[in-house]
Coordinates of C-alpha atoms and ligand atoms in Angstrom, one line a residue:
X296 CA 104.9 108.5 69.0
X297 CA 104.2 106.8 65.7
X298 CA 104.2 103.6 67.3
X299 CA 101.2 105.3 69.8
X300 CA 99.1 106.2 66.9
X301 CA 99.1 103.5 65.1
X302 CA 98.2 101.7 68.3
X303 CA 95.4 104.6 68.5
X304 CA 94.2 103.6 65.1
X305 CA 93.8 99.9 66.2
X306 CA 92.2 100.7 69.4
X307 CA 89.8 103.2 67.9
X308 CA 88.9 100.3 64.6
X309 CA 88.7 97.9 67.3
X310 CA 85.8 99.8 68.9
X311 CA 83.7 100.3 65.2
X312 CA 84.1 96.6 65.1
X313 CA 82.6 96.2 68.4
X314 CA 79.6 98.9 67.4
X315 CA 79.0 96.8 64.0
X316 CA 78.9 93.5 65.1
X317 CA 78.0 93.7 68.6
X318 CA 76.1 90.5 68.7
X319 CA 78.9 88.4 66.8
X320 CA 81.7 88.8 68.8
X321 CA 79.9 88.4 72.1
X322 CA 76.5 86.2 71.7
X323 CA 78.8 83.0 71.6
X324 CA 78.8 80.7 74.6
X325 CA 82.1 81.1 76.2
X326 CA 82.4 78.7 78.9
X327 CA 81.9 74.8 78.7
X328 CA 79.1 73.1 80.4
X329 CA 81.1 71.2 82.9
X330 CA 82.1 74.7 84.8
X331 CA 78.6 75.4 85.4
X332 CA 77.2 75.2 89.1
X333 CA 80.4 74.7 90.4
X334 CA 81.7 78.0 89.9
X335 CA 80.5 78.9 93.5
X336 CA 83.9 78.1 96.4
X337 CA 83.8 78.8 99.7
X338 CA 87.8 79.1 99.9
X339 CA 87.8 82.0 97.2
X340 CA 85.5 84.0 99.1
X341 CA 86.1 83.8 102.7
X342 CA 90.1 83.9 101.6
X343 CA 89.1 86.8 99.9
X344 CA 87.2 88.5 102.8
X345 CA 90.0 87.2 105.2
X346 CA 92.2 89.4 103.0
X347 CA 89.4 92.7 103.0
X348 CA 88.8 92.3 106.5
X349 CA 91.9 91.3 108.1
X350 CA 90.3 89.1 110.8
X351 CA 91.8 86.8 113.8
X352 CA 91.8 84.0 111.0
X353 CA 90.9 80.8 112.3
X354 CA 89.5 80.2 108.8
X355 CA 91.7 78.4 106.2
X356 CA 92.9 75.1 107.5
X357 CA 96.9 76.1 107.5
X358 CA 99.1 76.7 110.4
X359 CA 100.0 80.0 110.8
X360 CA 103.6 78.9 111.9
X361 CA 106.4 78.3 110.0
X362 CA 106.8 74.2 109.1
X363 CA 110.1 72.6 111.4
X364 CA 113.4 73.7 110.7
X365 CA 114.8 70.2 109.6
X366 CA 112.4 70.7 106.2
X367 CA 112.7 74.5 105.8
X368 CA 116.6 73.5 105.7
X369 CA 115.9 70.4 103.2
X370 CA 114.6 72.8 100.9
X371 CA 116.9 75.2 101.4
X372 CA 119.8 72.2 100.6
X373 CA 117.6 71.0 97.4
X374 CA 117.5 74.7 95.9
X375 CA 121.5 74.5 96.4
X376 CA 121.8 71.3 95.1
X377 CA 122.8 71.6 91.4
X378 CA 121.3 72.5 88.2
X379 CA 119.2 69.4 88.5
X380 CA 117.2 70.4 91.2
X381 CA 115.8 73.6 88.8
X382 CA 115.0 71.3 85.6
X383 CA 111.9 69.1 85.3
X384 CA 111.7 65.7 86.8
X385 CA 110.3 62.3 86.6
X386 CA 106.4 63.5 85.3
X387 CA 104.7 60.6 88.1
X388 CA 107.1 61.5 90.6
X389 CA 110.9 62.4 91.4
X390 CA 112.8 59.3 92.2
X391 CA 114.0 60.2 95.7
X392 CA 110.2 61.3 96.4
X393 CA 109.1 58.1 94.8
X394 CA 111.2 56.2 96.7
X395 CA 110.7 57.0 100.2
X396 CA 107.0 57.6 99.8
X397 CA 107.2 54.2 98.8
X398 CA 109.2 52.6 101.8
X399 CA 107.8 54.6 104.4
X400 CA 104.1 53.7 103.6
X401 CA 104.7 49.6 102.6
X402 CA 105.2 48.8 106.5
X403 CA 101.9 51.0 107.4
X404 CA 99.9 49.9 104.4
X405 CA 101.3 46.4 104.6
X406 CA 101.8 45.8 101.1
X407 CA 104.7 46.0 99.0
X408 CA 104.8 49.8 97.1
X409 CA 106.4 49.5 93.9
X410 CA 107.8 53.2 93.7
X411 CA 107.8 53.7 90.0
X412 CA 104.2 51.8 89.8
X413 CA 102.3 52.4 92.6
X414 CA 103.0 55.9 93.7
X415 CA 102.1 59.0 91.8
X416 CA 103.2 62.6 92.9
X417 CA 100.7 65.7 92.3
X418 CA 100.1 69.1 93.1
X419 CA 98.9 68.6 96.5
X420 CA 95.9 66.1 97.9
X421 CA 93.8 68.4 95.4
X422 CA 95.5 67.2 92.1
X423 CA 95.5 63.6 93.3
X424 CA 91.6 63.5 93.7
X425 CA 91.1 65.3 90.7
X426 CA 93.5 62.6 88.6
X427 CA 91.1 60.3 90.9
X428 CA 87.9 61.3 89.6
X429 CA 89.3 62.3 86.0
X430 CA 91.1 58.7 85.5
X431 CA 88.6 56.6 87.1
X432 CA 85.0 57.8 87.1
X433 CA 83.1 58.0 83.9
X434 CA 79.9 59.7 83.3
X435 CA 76.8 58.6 84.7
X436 CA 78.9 56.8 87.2
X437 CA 77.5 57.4 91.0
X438 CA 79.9 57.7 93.4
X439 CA 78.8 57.7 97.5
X440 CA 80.3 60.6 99.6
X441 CA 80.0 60.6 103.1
X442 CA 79.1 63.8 104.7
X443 CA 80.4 66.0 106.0
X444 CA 82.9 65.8 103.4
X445 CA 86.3 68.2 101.9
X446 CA 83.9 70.5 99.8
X447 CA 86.0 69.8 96.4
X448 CA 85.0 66.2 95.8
X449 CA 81.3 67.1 94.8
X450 CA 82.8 69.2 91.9
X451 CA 85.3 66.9 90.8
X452 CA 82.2 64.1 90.4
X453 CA 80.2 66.7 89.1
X454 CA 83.0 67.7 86.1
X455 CA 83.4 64.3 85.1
X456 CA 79.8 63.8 84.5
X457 CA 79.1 61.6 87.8
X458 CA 76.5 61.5 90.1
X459 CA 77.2 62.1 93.6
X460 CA 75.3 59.9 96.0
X461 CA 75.6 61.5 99.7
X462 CA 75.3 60.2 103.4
X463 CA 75.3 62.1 106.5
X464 CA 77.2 60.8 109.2
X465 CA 74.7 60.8 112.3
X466 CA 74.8 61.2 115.8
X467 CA 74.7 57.8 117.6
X468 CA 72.1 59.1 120.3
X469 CA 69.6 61.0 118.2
X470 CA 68.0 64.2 120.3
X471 CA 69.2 65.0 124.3
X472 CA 72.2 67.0 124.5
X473 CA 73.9 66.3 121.2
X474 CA 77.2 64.0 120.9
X475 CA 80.0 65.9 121.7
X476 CA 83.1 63.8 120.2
X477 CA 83.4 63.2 116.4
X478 CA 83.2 59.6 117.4
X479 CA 80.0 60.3 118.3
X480 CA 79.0 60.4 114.8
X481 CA 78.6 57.4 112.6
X482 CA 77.6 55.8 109.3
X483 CA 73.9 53.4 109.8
X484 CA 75.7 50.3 107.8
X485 CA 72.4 49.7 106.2
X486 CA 71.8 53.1 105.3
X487 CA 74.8 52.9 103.8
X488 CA 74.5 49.6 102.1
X489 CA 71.3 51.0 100.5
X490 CA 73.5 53.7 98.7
X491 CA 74.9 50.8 96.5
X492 CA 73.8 50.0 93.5
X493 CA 74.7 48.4 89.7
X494 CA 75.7 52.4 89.0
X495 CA 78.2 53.1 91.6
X496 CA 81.8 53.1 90.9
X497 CA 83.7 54.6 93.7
X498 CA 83.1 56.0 97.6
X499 CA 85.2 58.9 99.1
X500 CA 85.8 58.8 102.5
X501 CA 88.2 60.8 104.5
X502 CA 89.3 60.2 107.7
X503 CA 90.6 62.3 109.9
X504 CA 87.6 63.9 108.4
X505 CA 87.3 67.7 107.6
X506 CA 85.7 69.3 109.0
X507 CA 84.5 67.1 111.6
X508 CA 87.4 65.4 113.0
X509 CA 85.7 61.6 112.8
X510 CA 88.7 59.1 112.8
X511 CA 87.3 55.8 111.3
X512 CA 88.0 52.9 113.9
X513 CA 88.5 49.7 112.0
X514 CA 85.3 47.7 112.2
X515 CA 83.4 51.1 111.0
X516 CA 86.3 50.6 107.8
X517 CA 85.4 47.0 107.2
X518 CA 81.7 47.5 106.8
X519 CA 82.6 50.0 104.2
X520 CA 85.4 47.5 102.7
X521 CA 82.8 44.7 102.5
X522 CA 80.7 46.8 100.8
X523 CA 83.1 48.0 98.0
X524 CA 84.2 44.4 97.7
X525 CA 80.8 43.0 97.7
X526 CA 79.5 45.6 95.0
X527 CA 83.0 45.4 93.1
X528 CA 83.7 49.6 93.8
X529 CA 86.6 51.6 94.4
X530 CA 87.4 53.6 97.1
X531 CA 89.5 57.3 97.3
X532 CA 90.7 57.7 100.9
X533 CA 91.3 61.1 101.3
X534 CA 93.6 60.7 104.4
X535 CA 95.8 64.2 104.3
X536 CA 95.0 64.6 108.0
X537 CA 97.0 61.3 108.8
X538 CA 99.4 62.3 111.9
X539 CA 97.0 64.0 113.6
X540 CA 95.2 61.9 115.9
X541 CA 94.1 62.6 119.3
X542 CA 93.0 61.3 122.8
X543 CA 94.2 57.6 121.4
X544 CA 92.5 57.5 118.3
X545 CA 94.5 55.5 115.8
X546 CA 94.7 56.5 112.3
X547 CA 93.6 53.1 110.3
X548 CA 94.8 53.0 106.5
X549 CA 91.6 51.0 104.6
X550 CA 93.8 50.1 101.9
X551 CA 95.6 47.9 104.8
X552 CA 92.4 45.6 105.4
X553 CA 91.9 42.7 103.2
X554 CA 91.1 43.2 99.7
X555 CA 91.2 46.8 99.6
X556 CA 94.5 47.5 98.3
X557 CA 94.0 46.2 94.8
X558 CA 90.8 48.8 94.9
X559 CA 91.9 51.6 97.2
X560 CA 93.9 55.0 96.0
X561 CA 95.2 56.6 99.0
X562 CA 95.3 60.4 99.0
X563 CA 97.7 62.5 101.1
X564 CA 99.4 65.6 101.1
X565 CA 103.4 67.2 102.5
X566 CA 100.9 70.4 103.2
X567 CA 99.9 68.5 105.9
X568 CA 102.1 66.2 106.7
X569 CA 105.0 68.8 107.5
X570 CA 102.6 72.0 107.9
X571 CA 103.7 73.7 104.7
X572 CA 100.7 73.5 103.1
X573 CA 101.9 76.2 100.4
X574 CA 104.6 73.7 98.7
X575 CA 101.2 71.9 97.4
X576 CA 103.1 68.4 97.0
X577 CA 100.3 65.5 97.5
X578 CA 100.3 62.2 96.6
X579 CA 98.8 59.0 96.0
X580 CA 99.2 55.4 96.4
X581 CA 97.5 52.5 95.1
X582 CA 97.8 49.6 92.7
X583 CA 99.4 50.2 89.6
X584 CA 96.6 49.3 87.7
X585 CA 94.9 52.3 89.2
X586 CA 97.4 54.6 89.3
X587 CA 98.5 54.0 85.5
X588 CA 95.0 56.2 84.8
X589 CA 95.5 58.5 86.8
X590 CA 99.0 58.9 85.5
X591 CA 97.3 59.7 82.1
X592 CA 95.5 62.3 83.5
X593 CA 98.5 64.0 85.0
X594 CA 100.5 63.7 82.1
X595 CA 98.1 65.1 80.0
X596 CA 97.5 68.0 82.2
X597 CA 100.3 69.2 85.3
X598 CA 102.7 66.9 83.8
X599 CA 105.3 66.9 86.9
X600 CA 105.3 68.7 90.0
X601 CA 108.2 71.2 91.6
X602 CA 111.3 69.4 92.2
X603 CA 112.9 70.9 94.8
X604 CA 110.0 70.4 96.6
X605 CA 109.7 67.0 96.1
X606 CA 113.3 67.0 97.1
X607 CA 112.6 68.2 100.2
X608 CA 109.8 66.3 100.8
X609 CA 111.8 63.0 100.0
X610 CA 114.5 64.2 102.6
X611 CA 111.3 65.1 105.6
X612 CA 110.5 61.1 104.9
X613 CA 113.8 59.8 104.8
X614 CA 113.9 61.3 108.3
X615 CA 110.8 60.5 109.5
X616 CA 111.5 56.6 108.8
X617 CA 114.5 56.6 111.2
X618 CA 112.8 58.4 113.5
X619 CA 109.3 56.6 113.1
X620 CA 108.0 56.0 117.0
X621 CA 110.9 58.2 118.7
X622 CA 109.8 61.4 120.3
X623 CA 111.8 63.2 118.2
X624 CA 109.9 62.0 114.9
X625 CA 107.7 65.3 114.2
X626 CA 104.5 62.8 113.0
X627 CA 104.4 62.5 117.2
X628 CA 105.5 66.4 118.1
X629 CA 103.1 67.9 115.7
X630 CA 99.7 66.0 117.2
X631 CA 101.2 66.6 120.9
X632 CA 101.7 70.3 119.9
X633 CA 98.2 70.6 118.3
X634 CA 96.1 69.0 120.6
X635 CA 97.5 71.5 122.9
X636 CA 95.7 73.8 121.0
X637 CA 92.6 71.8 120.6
X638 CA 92.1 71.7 124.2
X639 CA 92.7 75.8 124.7
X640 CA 90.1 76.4 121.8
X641 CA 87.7 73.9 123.0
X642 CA 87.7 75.3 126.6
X643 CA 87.4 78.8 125.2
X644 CA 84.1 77.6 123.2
X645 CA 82.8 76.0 125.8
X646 CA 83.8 79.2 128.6
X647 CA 81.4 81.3 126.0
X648 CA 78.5 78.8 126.0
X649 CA 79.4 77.0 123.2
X650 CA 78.8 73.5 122.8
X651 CA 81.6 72.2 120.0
X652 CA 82.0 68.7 119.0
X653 CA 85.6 67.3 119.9
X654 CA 87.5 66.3 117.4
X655 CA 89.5 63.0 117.8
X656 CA 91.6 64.1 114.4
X657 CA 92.9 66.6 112.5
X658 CA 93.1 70.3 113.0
X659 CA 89.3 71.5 113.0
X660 CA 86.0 71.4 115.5
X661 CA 83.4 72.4 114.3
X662 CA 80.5 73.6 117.1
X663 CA 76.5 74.7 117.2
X664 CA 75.6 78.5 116.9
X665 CA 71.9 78.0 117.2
X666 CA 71.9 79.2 121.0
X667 CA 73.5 82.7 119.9
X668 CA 71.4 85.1 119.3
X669 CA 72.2 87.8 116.9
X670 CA 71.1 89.9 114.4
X671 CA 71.6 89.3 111.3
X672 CA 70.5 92.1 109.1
X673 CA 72.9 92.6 106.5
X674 CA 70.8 92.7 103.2
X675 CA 73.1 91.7 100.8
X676 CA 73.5 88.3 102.6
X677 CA 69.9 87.6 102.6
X678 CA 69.5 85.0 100.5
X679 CA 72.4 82.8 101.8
X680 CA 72.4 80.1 104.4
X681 CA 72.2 80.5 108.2
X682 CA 75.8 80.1 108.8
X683 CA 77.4 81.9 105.7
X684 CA 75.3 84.8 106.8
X685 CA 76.6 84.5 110.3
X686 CA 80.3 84.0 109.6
X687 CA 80.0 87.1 107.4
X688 CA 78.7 89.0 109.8
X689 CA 81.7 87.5 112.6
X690 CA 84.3 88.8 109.8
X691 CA 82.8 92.0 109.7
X692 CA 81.6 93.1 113.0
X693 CA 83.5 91.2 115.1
X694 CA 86.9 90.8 112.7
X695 CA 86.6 86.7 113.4
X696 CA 87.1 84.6 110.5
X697 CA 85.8 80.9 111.0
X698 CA 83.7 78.5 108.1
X699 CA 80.3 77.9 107.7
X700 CA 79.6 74.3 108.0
X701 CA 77.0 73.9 105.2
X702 CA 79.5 74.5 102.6
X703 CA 80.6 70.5 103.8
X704 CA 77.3 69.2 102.8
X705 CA 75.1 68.3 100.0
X706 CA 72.3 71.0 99.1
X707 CA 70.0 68.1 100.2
X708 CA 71.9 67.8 103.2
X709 CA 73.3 71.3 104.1
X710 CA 70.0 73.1 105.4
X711 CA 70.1 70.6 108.5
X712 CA 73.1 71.6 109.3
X713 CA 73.6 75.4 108.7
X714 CA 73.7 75.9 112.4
X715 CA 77.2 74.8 112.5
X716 CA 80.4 76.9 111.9
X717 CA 84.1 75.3 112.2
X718 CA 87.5 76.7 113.0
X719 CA 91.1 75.9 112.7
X720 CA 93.2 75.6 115.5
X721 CA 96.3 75.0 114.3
X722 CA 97.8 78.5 114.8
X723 CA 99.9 79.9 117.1
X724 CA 99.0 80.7 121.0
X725 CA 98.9 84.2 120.6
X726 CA 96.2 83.7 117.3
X727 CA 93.8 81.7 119.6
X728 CA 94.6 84.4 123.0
X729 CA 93.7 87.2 119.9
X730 CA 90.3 84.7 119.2
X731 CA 89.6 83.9 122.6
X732 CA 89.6 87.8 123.5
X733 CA 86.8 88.6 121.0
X734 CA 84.7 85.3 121.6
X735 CA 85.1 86.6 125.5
X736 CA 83.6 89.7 124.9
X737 CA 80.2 88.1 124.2
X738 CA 78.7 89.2 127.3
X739 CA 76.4 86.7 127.7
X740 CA 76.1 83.1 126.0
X741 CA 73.2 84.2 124.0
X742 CA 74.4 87.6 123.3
X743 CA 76.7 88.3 120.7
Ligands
PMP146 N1 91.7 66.8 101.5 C1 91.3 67.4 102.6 C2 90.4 66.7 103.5 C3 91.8 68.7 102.9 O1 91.3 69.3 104.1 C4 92.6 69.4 102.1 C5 93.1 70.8 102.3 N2 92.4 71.6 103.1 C6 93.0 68.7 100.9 C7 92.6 67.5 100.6 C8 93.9 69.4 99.9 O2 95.3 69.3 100.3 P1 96.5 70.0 99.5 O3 96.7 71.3 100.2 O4 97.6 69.1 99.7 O5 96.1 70.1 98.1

């Protein structure tokens, strides 16, 4: 009782402070000027309308089926594996992670990794861009990102004082039907070589790209590798999307072509890699001397990552490296599994009138809306683009989550393609069957 009084008193004190000084207390500016205009993320708020609504969610880009049993039992093993596996690691990386991250990717990238140098372990693909941009792009630096790109990197140049500098991959044949592969869509070279200049310091590309599905062939990497090395620029290669290739595209790393590893950092992520995307253990891989900056970053801020995780991780790569080729390794199961899926939603798009783009990587396709017809009247979406407006209206009234497409593009950029939406298809049968029976009930193809 006493102690609620005198808590009372302070409450009530607290208050006349408020009344006296009103202005004081609140007039100062709380937040610093890096957070402004990037407050605004697409994940927050359809995650959070996903969670309102309860939607078929072909949303979020993570599987909605449990990762395979060999690395829900390798973290199972790591939890039971001593006290060391509950204490803090190695900040850049546990040893074991280190280690195999380091053996597995020196045949692919054809260079020697130096584990304790050339590796860095971070909390996903998210963490690794943002020790990226943080470690190695200054202010007023421009840095060229090819659209449609992983929303997050505009931010990330944004909070570090950068400029980004954007280019739209194109359709090869302008006009007619539209292409209908993600190969379809490439980078003019000299539209890109004009993007170049004195100020620029890095390009981001990511390939298999979200949320198109574009898997760079190798002469489309070297004309961006003779770029970087002609205008002396690094490159982030955001390649979390790695083992999932399709209808014979092959996944090309750039930092393998020549040149590029000394000015390459390789991004990827176990979320993808082993569909446990909420274990958020990413990495990247580079030349020391890149990586050391990006180590100051992370040391200065995360510090070191889950080791159990990591653990496990290291074990799913320690397996995958006997396995690598086999039909048993699961960097061949998982791309047979999901183009499986790929092929169901793509037919199912196309059964409705839909005209979606194939993807020849990773786990979305993205397709054009602007032959649906359908009133979109909701006021309190008035303001926003084409496609937010009609993916809110899809949660709501038809209880389908998907993306708007927009949110992939540059301001500049976004308003020519806000006719686009994109989903996931890396869920199980019976999410897509739950998906296909609401896209089916559109009774005719222009008539939601
Ligand atoms: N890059 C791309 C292209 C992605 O799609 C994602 C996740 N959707 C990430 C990076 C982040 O990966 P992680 O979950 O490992 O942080």
């Amino acid at each position: 009782m006493g102690i609620l009084i005198r808590n009372l008193v302070t409450a009530s004190q607290c208050t006349a402070a408020l009344r006296k000084f009103p202005k004081k207390i609140m007039s100062r500016r709380l937040n610093a000027s890096r957070t402004e205009g990037v407050d605004k993320n697409v994940w927050v708020e359809f995650t959070q309308m996903a969670a309102e609504y309860n939607p078929v969610n072909l949303g979020q880009g993570f599987p909605d089926f449990a990762p395979p049993q060999y690395i829900q039992d390798a973290f199972c093993e790591a939890l039971r594996g001593g006290p060391s596996m509950h204490q803090y690691t190695r900040a850049f990386g546990h040893p074991r992670l280190v280690n195999s991250l380091a053996k597995f990717f020196t045949g692919i990238v054809g260079h020697h990794i130096d584990p304790m140098e050339d590796v860095l372990v971070t909390v996903g693909a998210y963490q690794a861009l943002y020790c990226a941009f943080q470690a190695l792009v200054d202010e007023g630096d421009e840095v060229i990102i090819v659209e449609p790109f992983f929303d997050c990197y505009q931010p990330m140049v944004k909070m570090v004082g950068g400029k980004g500098v954007y280019i739209p991959l194109r359709p090869k044949v302008e006009g007619g039907d539209g292409a209908m592969s993600s190969g379809d869509w490439v980078l003019s070279a000299d539209e890109l070589a004009s993007k170049f200049t004195p100020r620029t310091k890095a390009i981001v590309i990511n390939t298999p790209n979200n949320p198109m599905g574009k898997v760079y062939k190798r002469e489309e990497l070297q004309v961006i590798a003779d770029l970087c090395i002609k205008h002396d620029v690094l490159c982030f290669s955001d390649e979390v999307y790695e083992w999932l290739t399709y209808d014979g595209a092959k996944h090309v790393k750039i930092a393998s072509l020549p040149g590029m590893w000394e000015r390459t950092v390789t991004v990827g992520s176990a979320g993808k890699t082993f569909s446990a995307t909420g274990w958020k253990v990413g990495w990247a891989i580079g030349a020391g001397r890149l990586l050391k900056h990006m180590k100051t970053i992370h040391q200065n801020s995360v510090y070191h990552c889950a080791t159990a995780a990591q653990e496990a991780v290291a074990r799913g790569f320690e397996r995958e490296l006997e396995l690598f080729g086999s039909s048993k390794s699961y960097f061949r199961q998982l791309p047979a599994t999901v183009n499986r899926k790929r092929e169901k939603l793509a037919m199912c798009l196309e059964s409705v009138g839909l005209k979606p783009i194939m993807p020849q990587g990773g786990y979305f396709m993205i397709t054009d809306i602007s032959s649906v017809e359908v009133d979109l009247n909701d006021p309190s979406t008035k303001d926003e683009s084409y496609d937010f407006r009609f993916v809110k209206w899809l949660i709501k009234e038809k209880g389908l989550a998907t993306i708007p497409v927009s949110a992939f593009f540059s301001p500049e950029h976004g308003k020519d393609f806000d006719k686009y939406i994109r989903f996931c298809f890396i869920k199980e049968d019976s999410t897509l069957d739950a998906a296909e029976a609401i896209l089916r009930k559109w009774n005719t193809p222009h008539d939601v």
